[in-house]
Short mmCIF file of C-alpha atoms in Angstrom, two decimals:
data_model
loop_
_atom_site.label_atom_id
_atom_site.label_comp_id
_atom_site.label_asym_id
_atom_site.label_seq_id
_atom_site.Cartn_x
_atom_site.Cartn_y
_atom_site.Cartn_z
CA MET A 1 -11.05 10.60 -31.95
CA ARG A 2 -8.92 7.23 -32.58
CA SER A 3 -6.95 8.43 -29.46
CA LEU A 4 -10.02 8.60 -27.41
CA CYS A 5 -11.26 5.59 -28.35
CA VAL A 6 -7.95 3.88 -27.55
CA SER A 7 -7.96 5.23 -24.04
CA LEU A 8 -11.43 4.01 -23.45
CA LEU A 9 -10.43 0.71 -24.35
CA LEU A 10 -7.41 0.69 -22.22
CA LEU A 11 -9.67 1.95 -19.34
CA GLN A 12 -11.88 -1.28 -20.02
CA LEU A 13 -8.85 -3.88 -20.35
CA CYS A 14 -5.91 -2.87 -18.06
CA GLY A 15 -6.81 -2.02 -14.84
CA THR A 16 -6.44 -4.86 -12.57
CA SER A 17 -9.79 -4.77 -10.34
CA PHE A 18 -9.87 -6.40 -6.94
CA CYS A 19 -11.28 -5.88 -3.60
CA GLN A 20 -14.07 -5.97 -1.31
CA PHE A 21 -16.94 -5.91 -2.20
CA PRO A 22 -17.50 -5.97 -6.05
CA ARG A 23 -20.90 -4.33 -6.55
CA PRO A 24 -22.47 -7.00 -8.56
CA CYS A 25 -22.06 -9.47 -5.63
CA ALA A 26 -22.95 -6.98 -2.87
CA ASN A 27 -26.59 -7.79 -2.89
CA SER A 28 -29.09 -10.36 -0.97
CA GLU A 29 -28.72 -12.87 -4.10
CA GLY A 30 -24.93 -12.86 -4.06
CA LEU A 31 -25.30 -13.28 -0.20
CA ARG A 32 -27.88 -15.86 -0.61
CA THR A 33 -26.13 -18.09 -3.42
CA LYS A 34 -22.60 -17.48 -1.82
CA GLU A 35 -21.55 -16.93 -5.42
CA CYS A 36 -19.60 -13.90 -6.75
CA CYS A 37 -18.95 -14.58 -10.57
CA PRO A 38 -20.13 -11.39 -12.46
CA VAL A 39 -20.96 -11.30 -15.94
CA TRP A 40 -17.93 -9.90 -18.27
CA GLN A 41 -19.61 -7.40 -20.59
CA GLY A 42 -17.34 -8.35 -23.20
CA ASP A 43 -19.22 -11.54 -24.06
CA GLY A 44 -21.95 -11.52 -21.53
CA SER A 45 -20.94 -14.28 -19.99
CA ALA A 46 -19.86 -14.98 -16.22
CA CYS A 47 -16.50 -14.51 -15.63
CA GLY A 48 -15.85 -14.47 -19.49
CA ALA A 49 -16.13 -18.11 -20.05
CA LEU A 50 -17.35 -17.74 -23.45
CA SER A 51 -13.87 -16.01 -24.52
CA GLY A 52 -11.87 -17.91 -22.41
CA ARG A 53 -11.04 -15.41 -20.02
CA GLY A 54 -12.21 -17.57 -16.79
CA PHE A 55 -14.62 -19.63 -15.18
CA CYS A 56 -17.24 -19.77 -11.74
CA ALA A 57 -15.47 -22.27 -9.54
CA GLU A 58 -15.56 -23.53 -5.84
CA VAL A 59 -13.07 -21.77 -3.55
CA LEU A 60 -10.74 -24.21 -1.89
CA VAL A 61 -9.27 -22.46 1.41
CA SER A 62 -5.86 -23.69 2.92
CA GLU A 63 -6.55 -26.12 5.81
CA GLU A 64 -2.93 -25.79 7.10
CA PRO A 65 -2.93 -24.80 10.82
CA HIS A 66 -2.30 -21.44 12.23
CA GLY A 67 -0.42 -20.25 15.17
CA PRO A 68 -1.89 -20.11 18.70
CA GLN A 69 -2.22 -16.15 18.80
CA TYR A 70 -5.75 -16.72 18.01
CA PRO A 71 -7.17 -19.34 19.65
CA HIS A 72 -11.27 -19.15 18.45
CA SER A 73 -13.04 -20.37 15.48
CA GLY A 74 -16.02 -19.32 13.34
CA ILE A 75 -16.48 -16.18 14.83
CA ASP A 76 -14.93 -13.61 12.53
CA ASP A 77 -16.13 -13.23 8.88
CA ARG A 78 -12.24 -13.00 7.89
CA GLU A 79 -11.58 -16.80 9.00
CA ARG A 80 -10.92 -19.01 6.19
CA TRP A 81 -11.48 -15.80 3.77
CA PRO A 82 -13.79 -15.43 1.80
CA LEU A 83 -16.21 -18.27 2.88
CA ALA A 84 -18.29 -16.13 5.18
CA PHE A 85 -19.55 -14.40 1.88
CA TYR A 86 -18.86 -16.41 -0.91
CA ASN A 87 -17.87 -20.14 -1.85
CA ARG A 88 -17.86 -19.49 -5.61
CA THR A 89 -15.72 -16.95 -7.54
CA CYS A 90 -14.43 -16.27 -10.89
CA GLN A 91 -10.98 -18.18 -11.41
CA CYS A 92 -9.26 -16.40 -14.30
CA ALA A 93 -7.01 -18.03 -16.98
CA GLY A 94 -3.58 -16.86 -18.01
CA ASN A 95 -2.69 -13.31 -17.60
CA TYR A 96 -6.65 -12.15 -16.99
CA GLY A 97 -7.78 -10.70 -13.56
CA GLY A 98 -10.24 -8.57 -11.84
CA PHE A 99 -13.57 -9.57 -10.36
CA ASN A 100 -15.02 -10.97 -13.63
CA CYS A 101 -11.73 -11.64 -15.49
CA GLY A 102 -12.47 -9.06 -17.92
CA GLU A 103 -9.08 -7.35 -16.90
CA CYS A 104 -5.47 -8.23 -16.73
CA ARG A 105 -3.07 -9.30 -13.92
CA PHE A 106 -0.44 -7.20 -12.66
CA GLY A 107 2.12 -6.37 -15.11
CA TYR A 108 0.19 -7.09 -18.30
CA TRP A 109 -2.07 -5.05 -20.95
CA GLY A 110 -3.88 -5.03 -23.70
CA SER A 111 -7.19 -6.88 -24.93
CA ASN A 112 -5.95 -10.18 -24.79
CA CYS A 113 -3.46 -9.13 -21.45
CA ALA A 114 -0.63 -10.39 -23.89
CA GLU A 115 1.82 -7.33 -23.63
CA TYR A 116 4.04 -7.15 -20.30
CA ARG A 117 4.97 -3.70 -19.20
CA GLU A 118 7.19 -1.98 -16.66
CA THR A 119 6.60 1.14 -14.69
CA MET A 120 8.72 3.11 -12.66
CA ARG A 121 8.11 4.43 -9.09
CA ARG A 122 10.32 7.32 -8.61
CA ASN A 123 11.21 9.49 -5.41
CA ILE A 124 8.77 12.18 -4.49
CA LEU A 125 11.44 14.58 -3.84
CA THR A 126 13.22 14.28 -7.28
CA VAL A 127 10.18 14.00 -9.62
CA SER A 128 9.28 17.61 -11.34
CA ALA A 129 6.92 20.04 -9.56
CA ALA A 130 4.51 19.30 -12.36
CA GLU A 131 4.68 15.27 -11.27
CA GLN A 132 4.27 16.45 -7.89
CA GLN A 133 1.12 18.30 -8.55
CA LYS A 134 -0.43 15.76 -10.50
CA PHE A 135 0.27 13.01 -7.84
CA ILE A 136 -1.52 15.57 -5.29
CA SER A 137 -4.40 16.11 -7.65
CA TYR A 138 -5.03 12.72 -8.23
CA LEU A 139 -5.25 11.81 -4.68
CA ASN A 140 -7.75 14.64 -4.24
CA LEU A 141 -9.72 13.33 -7.11
CA ALA A 142 -9.71 9.83 -5.63
CA LYS A 143 -11.14 11.55 -2.00
CA ASN A 144 -13.87 13.04 -3.91
CA THR A 145 -14.79 10.26 -6.34
CA ILE A 146 -17.23 7.43 -5.56
CA ASN A 147 -15.77 4.36 -6.44
CA ARG A 148 -17.54 2.80 -9.66
CA ASP A 149 -16.89 -1.08 -8.88
CA TYR A 150 -16.91 -1.77 -5.15
CA VAL A 151 -18.64 -0.78 -2.01
CA ILE A 152 -17.80 -1.31 1.62
CA ALA A 153 -19.75 -3.75 4.27
CA THR A 154 -20.99 -1.65 7.05
CA GLY A 155 -22.10 -4.54 9.06
CA THR A 156 -21.12 -8.28 9.93
CA ARG A 157 -22.26 -11.22 7.96
CA ALA A 158 -24.54 -12.38 10.73
CA GLU A 159 -25.94 -8.99 10.95
CA MET A 160 -27.09 -9.21 7.40
CA GLY A 161 -29.46 -12.34 7.56
CA GLU A 162 -28.99 -15.89 7.05
CA ASN A 163 -30.00 -15.79 3.47
CA GLY A 164 -28.71 -12.12 3.01
CA GLU A 165 -32.25 -10.48 3.36
CA ASN A 166 -30.59 -7.44 5.12
CA PRO A 167 -27.57 -6.53 2.74
CA MET A 168 -25.63 -4.05 4.53
CA PHE A 169 -23.10 -2.31 2.22
CA SER A 170 -22.36 1.23 1.25
CA ASP A 171 -20.96 3.56 -1.43
CA ILE A 172 -17.57 5.05 -0.76
CA ASN A 173 -14.82 7.11 -2.38
CA THR A 174 -11.66 5.70 -4.20
CA TYR A 175 -9.41 6.69 -1.61
CA ASP A 176 -11.26 5.86 1.45
CA LEU A 177 -12.03 2.35 -0.15
CA PHE A 178 -8.42 1.83 0.78
CA VAL A 179 -8.63 3.20 4.11
CA TRP A 180 -11.51 0.78 4.97
CA MET A 181 -9.71 -1.76 3.76
CA HIS A 182 -6.77 -1.24 5.98
CA TYR A 183 -9.22 -0.98 8.78
CA TYR A 184 -10.97 -4.00 8.26
CA VAL A 185 -7.81 -6.34 7.71
CA SER A 186 -6.50 -5.16 11.11
CA ARG A 187 -9.67 -4.76 13.23
CA ASP A 188 -10.13 -6.28 16.44
CA ALA A 189 -12.47 -9.64 16.32
CA PHE A 190 -15.95 -9.39 17.81
CA LEU A 191 -16.55 -12.02 20.30
CA GLY A 192 -20.15 -11.21 20.94
CA GLY A 193 -21.50 -8.42 23.12
CA PRO A 194 -20.43 -4.69 23.51
CA GLY A 195 -16.56 -4.49 24.38
CA ASN A 196 -16.10 -8.33 24.10
CA VAL A 197 -13.28 -8.47 21.49
CA TRP A 198 -9.92 -10.59 20.97
CA ARG A 199 -6.87 -7.86 20.12
CA ASP A 200 -4.42 -10.22 19.20
CA ILE A 201 -5.51 -10.67 15.57
CA ASP A 202 -4.14 -9.01 12.32
CA PHE A 203 -4.53 -10.29 8.98
CA ALA A 204 -1.98 -7.83 7.25
CA HIS A 205 0.59 -7.06 10.21
CA GLU A 206 2.90 -8.73 12.76
CA SER A 207 3.74 -11.78 10.75
CA ALA A 208 4.71 -13.06 7.32
CA ALA A 209 1.90 -11.38 5.26
CA PHE A 210 3.01 -8.01 6.02
CA LEU A 211 5.16 -7.38 3.11
CA PRO A 212 3.25 -9.36 0.47
CA TRP A 213 -0.16 -7.93 1.70
CA HIS A 214 1.03 -4.39 1.53
CA ARG A 215 2.68 -4.93 -2.07
CA VAL A 216 -1.11 -6.31 -3.33
CA TYR A 217 -2.48 -3.23 -1.86
CA LEU A 218 -0.32 -0.79 -3.32
CA LEU A 219 -0.77 -2.37 -6.77
CA HIS A 220 -4.52 -2.06 -6.23
CA TRP A 221 -4.43 1.37 -5.73
CA GLU A 222 -2.25 2.54 -8.56
CA ASN A 223 -4.28 0.62 -10.57
CA GLU A 224 -7.56 2.15 -9.48
CA ILE A 225 -5.93 5.77 -9.89
CA ARG A 226 -5.13 4.78 -13.44
CA LYS A 227 -8.81 3.63 -13.86
CA LEU A 228 -9.90 6.98 -12.40
CA THR A 229 -7.88 9.20 -14.28
CA GLY A 230 -7.09 7.57 -17.49
CA ASP A 231 -3.30 8.04 -16.76
CA PHE A 232 -2.09 4.41 -17.50
CA ASN A 233 1.81 5.63 -17.14
CA PHE A 234 0.99 6.54 -13.55
CA SER A 235 3.04 5.10 -10.47
CA ILE A 236 2.79 5.57 -6.78
CA PRO A 237 6.00 7.70 -5.89
CA TYR A 238 8.02 6.76 -2.74
CA TRP A 239 9.77 8.99 0.08
CA ASP A 240 13.23 7.90 0.80
CA TRP A 241 13.31 8.76 4.34
CA ARG A 242 16.87 7.27 5.07
CA ASP A 243 18.95 9.75 7.14
CA ALA A 244 16.04 12.41 7.22
CA GLN A 245 15.71 14.41 10.65
CA SER A 246 12.50 15.81 9.98
CA CYS A 247 9.71 15.31 7.78
CA GLU A 248 10.90 16.33 4.29
CA VAL A 249 7.32 15.75 2.50
CA CYS A 250 5.60 17.66 4.98
CA THR A 251 5.34 21.10 3.10
CA ASP A 252 2.41 22.67 1.41
CA ALA A 253 3.97 22.06 -2.00
CA LEU A 254 3.89 18.43 -1.28
CA MET A 255 1.69 16.49 1.50
CA GLY A 256 0.93 19.47 3.61
CA GLY A 257 2.94 21.78 6.30
CA ARG A 258 2.12 22.40 9.91
CA SER A 259 -0.73 24.57 10.66
CA SER A 260 0.47 27.80 12.39
CA SER A 261 -2.76 28.09 14.55
CA ASN A 262 -2.68 24.22 15.78
CA PRO A 263 0.65 21.93 15.35
CA ASN A 264 -1.66 18.90 14.90
CA LEU A 265 -3.56 20.22 12.17
CA ILE A 266 -2.37 20.15 8.25
CA SER A 267 -1.84 24.13 6.98
CA PRO A 268 -4.80 25.29 5.49
CA ALA A 269 -2.51 26.42 2.24
CA SER A 270 -2.50 22.43 1.74
CA ILE A 271 -5.64 20.72 0.05
CA PHE A 272 -5.34 17.82 2.83
CA SER A 273 -6.28 20.15 5.54
CA SER A 274 -9.96 19.78 4.15
CA TRP A 275 -9.83 15.94 4.33
CA LYS A 276 -11.87 14.11 6.59
CA VAL A 277 -10.94 11.00 8.47
CA ILE A 278 -12.68 7.68 8.68
CA CYS A 279 -11.97 4.62 10.81
CA THR A 280 -10.02 6.04 13.53
CA GLN A 281 -12.00 5.21 16.78
CA PRO A 282 -11.40 1.44 17.33
CA GLU A 283 -12.45 1.65 20.56
CA GLU A 284 -15.87 2.98 19.98
CA TYR A 285 -16.52 0.55 17.49
CA ASN A 286 -15.41 -2.26 19.83
CA SER A 287 -17.92 -0.67 22.74
CA ARG A 288 -20.69 -0.60 19.97
CA GLU A 289 -19.62 -4.01 18.72
CA ALA A 290 -20.05 -2.22 15.28
CA MET A 291 -18.13 -1.98 12.08
CA CYS A 292 -16.48 1.55 10.85
CA ASN A 293 -18.70 3.00 8.12
CA THR A 294 -18.12 5.99 5.72
CA THR A 295 -18.98 8.73 8.18
CA GLY A 296 -16.20 11.42 8.57
CA GLU A 297 -14.56 11.81 11.84
CA GLY A 298 -12.93 15.10 11.84
CA PRO A 299 -9.69 16.43 10.15
CA LEU A 300 -6.57 14.67 9.39
CA LEU A 301 -4.11 14.74 12.05
CA ARG A 302 -0.44 15.21 12.21
CA ASN A 303 2.21 16.53 14.02
CA PRO A 304 5.60 15.06 13.01
CA GLY A 305 8.70 14.92 15.74
CA ASN A 306 6.44 15.56 18.69
CA HIS A 307 6.20 11.84 19.58
CA ASP A 308 7.16 9.77 22.28
CA LEU A 309 11.43 9.77 21.95
CA ASN A 310 11.50 6.81 24.28
CA ARG A 311 10.01 4.74 21.78
CA VAL A 312 11.53 6.32 18.53
CA PRO A 313 14.60 8.06 19.42
CA ARG A 314 15.36 8.82 15.59
CA LEU A 315 14.18 8.05 12.15
CA PRO A 316 15.79 4.85 10.40
CA THR A 317 19.26 5.56 8.70
CA THR A 318 21.10 3.82 5.65
CA ALA A 319 23.06 1.64 7.85
CA ASP A 320 19.55 0.29 9.57
CA VAL A 321 18.29 -0.35 5.98
CA ASP A 322 21.56 -1.85 5.14
CA PHE A 323 21.72 -4.31 8.15
CA THR A 324 17.66 -5.14 7.67
CA VAL A 325 18.48 -6.35 4.04
CA SER A 326 21.45 -8.36 5.21
CA ILE A 327 19.31 -10.86 7.36
CA PRO A 328 19.05 -13.96 5.70
CA GLU A 329 15.88 -15.44 7.09
CA TYR A 330 12.49 -14.32 6.24
CA GLU A 331 10.59 -15.50 9.37
CA THR A 332 11.80 -17.23 12.68
CA GLY A 333 10.45 -18.40 15.56
CA ASP A 334 6.57 -17.96 16.22
CA MET A 335 6.60 -15.71 13.23
CA ASP A 336 5.15 -12.83 15.08
CA ARG A 337 6.31 -9.52 16.82
CA PHE A 338 8.73 -11.44 19.13
CA ALA A 339 10.57 -13.02 16.34
CA ASN A 340 14.32 -12.37 16.44
CA ARG A 341 16.62 -12.18 13.50
CA SER A 342 13.73 -12.18 11.42
CA PHE A 343 13.64 -9.96 8.43
CA ARG A 344 10.01 -9.45 8.52
CA ASN A 345 10.17 -8.57 12.04
CA VAL A 346 12.90 -5.86 11.75
CA ILE A 347 11.63 -4.30 8.73
CA GLU A 348 7.95 -3.88 10.47
CA GLY A 349 9.67 -2.31 13.09
CA PHE A 350 9.15 -4.88 15.98
CA ALA A 351 13.19 -5.70 16.35
CA SER A 352 16.23 -3.62 16.62
CA PRO A 353 17.73 -2.88 13.06
CA VAL A 354 21.22 -3.12 14.79
CA THR A 355 21.12 -6.35 16.23
CA GLY A 356 17.74 -8.19 14.83
CA ILE A 357 16.53 -8.80 18.20
CA ALA A 358 12.74 -8.15 19.28
CA VAL A 359 12.86 -4.93 21.45
CA PRO A 360 10.42 -4.09 23.95
CA GLY A 361 8.81 -0.78 23.93
CA GLN A 362 10.61 0.31 20.85
CA SER A 363 8.98 0.92 17.45
CA THR A 364 11.92 0.66 14.60
CA MET A 365 11.66 0.74 10.69
CA HIS A 366 8.36 0.70 9.25
CA ASN A 367 6.67 1.32 12.84
CA ALA A 368 9.29 4.30 13.47
CA LEU A 369 7.79 6.44 10.65
CA HIS A 370 4.04 5.81 11.63
CA VAL A 371 4.84 6.85 15.37
CA PHE A 372 7.16 9.86 14.08
CA MET A 373 3.90 11.14 12.41
CA ASN A 374 2.31 11.48 15.48
CA GLY A 375 -1.49 11.61 14.44
CA SER A 376 -3.91 9.87 12.04
CA MET A 377 -0.94 7.61 10.66
CA SER A 378 0.18 6.49 14.04
CA SER A 379 -2.81 4.07 14.75
CA VAL A 380 -3.09 0.77 12.66
CA GLN A 381 -6.63 0.83 11.89
CA GLY A 382 -6.70 4.61 10.62
CA SER A 383 -3.32 5.22 9.37
CA ALA A 384 -4.11 4.86 5.68
CA ASN A 385 -5.91 8.22 5.96
CA ASP A 386 -2.85 10.00 5.75
CA PRO A 387 -1.65 10.34 2.08
CA ILE A 388 1.95 9.92 3.48
CA PHE A 389 1.11 6.43 4.55
CA LEU A 390 1.34 5.76 0.52
CA LEU A 391 4.72 7.37 -0.08
CA HIS A 392 6.39 5.48 3.16
CA HIS A 393 4.83 2.02 2.32
CA THR A 394 6.19 2.41 -1.29
CA PHE A 395 9.44 2.73 0.19
CA ILE A 396 9.05 -0.26 2.50
CA ASP A 397 8.09 -2.33 -0.83
CA SER A 398 11.26 -0.99 -2.15
CA ILE A 399 13.44 -2.52 0.54
CA PHE A 400 11.37 -5.75 0.48
CA GLU A 401 12.53 -5.93 -3.11
CA ARG A 402 16.02 -4.96 -2.04
CA TRP A 403 15.96 -7.99 0.12
CA LEU A 404 14.34 -10.49 -2.54
CA ARG A 405 16.99 -9.51 -5.07
CA THR A 406 19.81 -9.81 -2.42
CA HIS A 407 18.78 -13.28 -1.22
CA GLN A 408 16.78 -14.72 -4.27
CA PRO A 409 14.78 -17.15 -1.72
CA LEU A 410 12.61 -20.14 -2.79
CA ARG A 411 9.06 -20.03 -2.45
CA SER A 412 9.69 -22.79 0.48
CA ASN A 413 11.15 -19.75 2.61
CA TYR A 414 7.64 -18.14 3.21
CA PRO A 415 6.11 -20.17 5.75
CA ARG A 416 3.32 -22.72 4.74
CA ALA A 417 1.82 -23.46 8.14
CA ASN A 418 1.71 -22.25 11.81
CA ALA A 419 1.87 -18.44 11.12
CA PRO A 420 -0.47 -16.29 12.98
CA ILE A 421 -4.19 -16.60 11.43
CA GLY A 422 -4.19 -15.10 7.89
CA HIS A 423 -0.29 -15.23 7.21
CA ASN A 424 0.06 -18.86 5.89
CA ASP A 425 1.40 -19.32 2.42
CA GLY A 426 -1.82 -20.48 1.15
CA TYR A 427 -4.26 -18.32 2.88
CA TYR A 428 -6.44 -15.76 0.94
CA MET A 429 -5.50 -12.13 1.60
CA VAL A 430 -8.26 -10.44 3.43
CA PRO A 431 -10.21 -8.64 2.03
CA PHE A 432 -9.29 -9.04 -1.59
CA LEU A 433 -11.51 -10.41 -4.37
CA PRO A 434 -10.55 -11.80 -6.81
CA LEU A 435 -8.59 -13.90 -4.35
CA TYR A 436 -4.73 -13.65 -3.96
CA ARG A 437 -2.61 -16.02 -1.81
CA ASN A 438 0.01 -14.64 0.33
CA GLY A 439 2.96 -16.80 -1.00
CA ASP A 440 1.98 -15.74 -4.60
CA TYR A 441 3.60 -12.22 -3.89
CA PHE A 442 6.69 -13.43 -2.33
CA LEU A 443 8.29 -12.73 -5.60
CA SER A 444 10.18 -9.79 -7.50
CA THR A 445 8.67 -6.77 -9.04
CA LYS A 446 9.99 -7.92 -12.36
CA ALA A 447 6.97 -10.29 -12.19
CA LEU A 448 4.51 -7.61 -11.43
CA GLY A 449 5.26 -5.29 -13.76
CA TYR A 450 7.23 -2.13 -11.84
CA GLU A 451 10.65 -1.06 -10.89
CA TYR A 452 11.99 1.39 -8.43
CA ALA A 453 14.43 4.35 -9.89
CA TYR A 454 16.90 3.89 -7.09
CA LEU A 455 17.50 0.34 -7.62
CA LEU A 456 18.62 0.44 -11.29
CA ASP A 457 22.36 0.60 -12.02
CA PRO A 458 23.85 4.04 -11.69
CA GLY A 459 23.53 5.16 -15.27
CA GLN A 460 20.23 4.38 -15.30
CA ARG A 461 19.36 5.80 -11.88
CA PHE A 462 20.64 9.02 -12.94
CA VAL A 463 18.40 9.04 -15.93
CA GLN A 464 15.30 8.06 -14.11
CA GLU A 465 15.73 10.13 -11.12
CA PHE A 466 17.41 13.25 -12.06
CA LEU A 467 17.61 13.53 -15.73
CA THR A 468 14.11 12.52 -16.89
CA PRO A 469 12.30 15.31 -14.86
CA TYR A 470 14.62 17.82 -16.59
CA LEU A 471 14.09 16.21 -20.03
CA GLU A 472 10.21 16.60 -19.29
CA GLN A 473 10.80 20.22 -18.70
CA ALA A 474 13.19 20.35 -21.92
CA GLN A 475 10.23 19.01 -23.93
CA GLN A 476 7.99 21.53 -22.89
CA ILE A 477 10.38 24.33 -23.53
CA TRP A 478 11.14 22.57 -27.14
CA GLN A 479 7.48 22.70 -28.05
CA TRP A 480 7.11 26.38 -27.03
CA LEU A 481 10.12 27.42 -29.05
CA LEU A 482 9.21 25.67 -31.90
CA GLY A 483 5.62 27.29 -31.77
CA ALA A 484 7.30 30.99 -31.56
CA GLY A 485 9.66 29.84 -34.43
CA ILE A 486 13.04 29.81 -32.47
CA LEU A 487 15.51 27.44 -34.08
CA GLY A 488 17.78 24.71 -33.36
CA ALA A 489 20.74 26.73 -31.46
CA ALA A 490 18.27 28.02 -28.72
CA ILE A 491 16.85 24.80 -28.33
CA ALA A 492 20.07 22.78 -27.77
CA SER A 493 21.54 25.35 -25.48
CA ILE A 494 18.61 25.14 -23.07
CA ILE A 495 18.77 21.50 -23.18
CA ALA A 496 22.52 21.54 -22.37
CA VAL A 497 21.91 23.67 -19.55
CA LEU A 498 18.97 21.48 -18.03
CA VAL A 499 21.25 18.25 -18.25
CA VAL A 500 24.19 20.23 -16.40
CA VAL A 501 21.86 21.06 -13.57
CA ALA A 502 20.54 17.29 -13.56
CA ARG A 503 24.29 16.09 -13.10
CA ARG A 504 25.07 18.73 -10.52
CA LYS A 505 21.90 17.80 -8.40
CA TRP A 506 22.93 14.34 -8.92
CA LYS A 507 26.36 14.44 -7.52
CA HIS A 508 24.97 16.76 -4.44
CA SER A 509 22.69 13.96 -3.76
CA GLN A 510 25.68 11.42 -3.51
CA ARG A 511 27.86 13.60 -1.32
CA ARG A 512 24.85 13.93 1.17
CA LYS A 513 24.49 10.12 1.11
CA ARG A 514 28.08 9.78 1.88
CA ALA A 515 28.53 12.56 4.37
CA SER A 516 25.37 11.24 6.47
CA SER A 517 25.81 10.56 9.90
CA TYR A 518 24.66 7.03 11.32
CA GLY A 519 24.72 8.17 15.07
CA GLU A 520 21.75 9.24 17.23
CA ARG A 521 19.48 12.45 16.04
CA GLN A 522 19.09 15.53 17.80
CA PRO A 523 16.28 15.21 20.42
CA LEU A 524 12.77 16.40 19.00
CA LEU A 525 9.99 18.05 20.92
CA GLN A 526 8.51 15.47 23.00
CA SER A 527 4.78 14.43 23.99
CA SER A 528 3.19 11.53 25.44
CA SER A 529 1.52 9.04 23.14
CA GLU A 530 -0.89 6.49 24.12
CA GLU A 531 -0.27 3.07 23.76
CA GLY A 532 -2.34 0.26 22.59
CA SER A 533 -2.99 -2.45 20.44
CA SER A 534 -4.32 -0.52 17.58
CA SER A 535 -1.09 1.41 17.68
CA TYR A 536 2.22 0.83 15.88
CA GLN A 537 3.31 1.57 19.49
CA THR A 538 2.33 -1.87 20.63
CA THR A 539 4.08 -2.88 23.89
CA LEU A 540 5.87 -6.13 23.58
#
């Protein structure tokens, strides 16, 4: 009983909550008053003010100029976020967080958010089979559970009425909440009338905020899973795709193999074959001047390797990653997809990981993986439908972390002005509530409560990536043997065998890395790929 109470207390206090739109604010009253300062149930006051957790305050948005890529003003709800919806929100004190300051900010735990704790993100291919299956079960649970804290907008602010008399919000499951967020932040701007849109706009891609925005996105997703499952040790695993020649995670034991009856579909032996996607039809939304909603739009599509080889001749190599990390400048030039020798532009995939120069007609690094998957993941707005998105972006985040640790940049290295709209240092990330500035996440994971196993020193890395899974198995065997009454000699022998196996696996992985070729890969099956602004295959 005591354990249950502790778990419930942690569930209330430890998850960091932020997103669009908090349920208490998604109504006519919230829209009319333009205030989102919900009550914290812990003391019955708005933003937990009586307990000193936070207070309701005016939103002060940055007035620094943005670049010329978006020449309009006052036509899109995401401009000067979040003022189209709310101009007063909770401002949390100290380590408190959440839309009502009732929770903790990243990395902090406990009733007073005073305990700093670091979790470990590990390689999906080296964790135990039990850990792999747990991750998959959590994904499926999220896909089938309505989120308790947030809803999505199904219309523009103008459609909801001047005084909020027509609120347009909808329930959504926890997984699709994040799919919708990725759609919303990258969708085209409606200029008025069916099909009249501005495509050169994206608040999370093609400029400086690409890495900080996705860092916050992953942290939020991680914490929503912890709240949903009660597993507060959960961390998103990553797929280390360096030097891969195929989709190593595309198996029925992991993210789903290829269907034998249709190469574009997931094998029916995988739970992901039953998933329905949302927000994958941008041209239809544009033609109707309508927002994506929660309507399912068909099965998850994926056909890895059967992509346009002229755009992506091979997957990124270790050499590509090392060169990218070596680039000293975070942003250069106009800070968009045409930037040369920009770390952000190279890792995002609009510039060469060999020269650092922008490459027309090519997709490299981050973009290359999206194009390679040749399905739902290959369109920006709908890419998060494929759960491989999480494994991929977690590894991209780890490369960002390598760059931060290598160069130790000052906050001033992040652009304060003249980046494309939404990407300046002081711009609040769309569509997060509470509010987070881009520049605040231009910092190491050490300040955010997580670490990557492969970034540890060799001894620590051996324990985390290879020994830990076997020790987990050893613990299970230990408990079984104790229950069976078998004594120490047998226990010690089994543990010793597990350690030896782990060491051999470690040495094999090191030999594989040393033997990796950095040249061109063998040609893969080719098919035509549609180009457009909603694709990671954007023509430069």
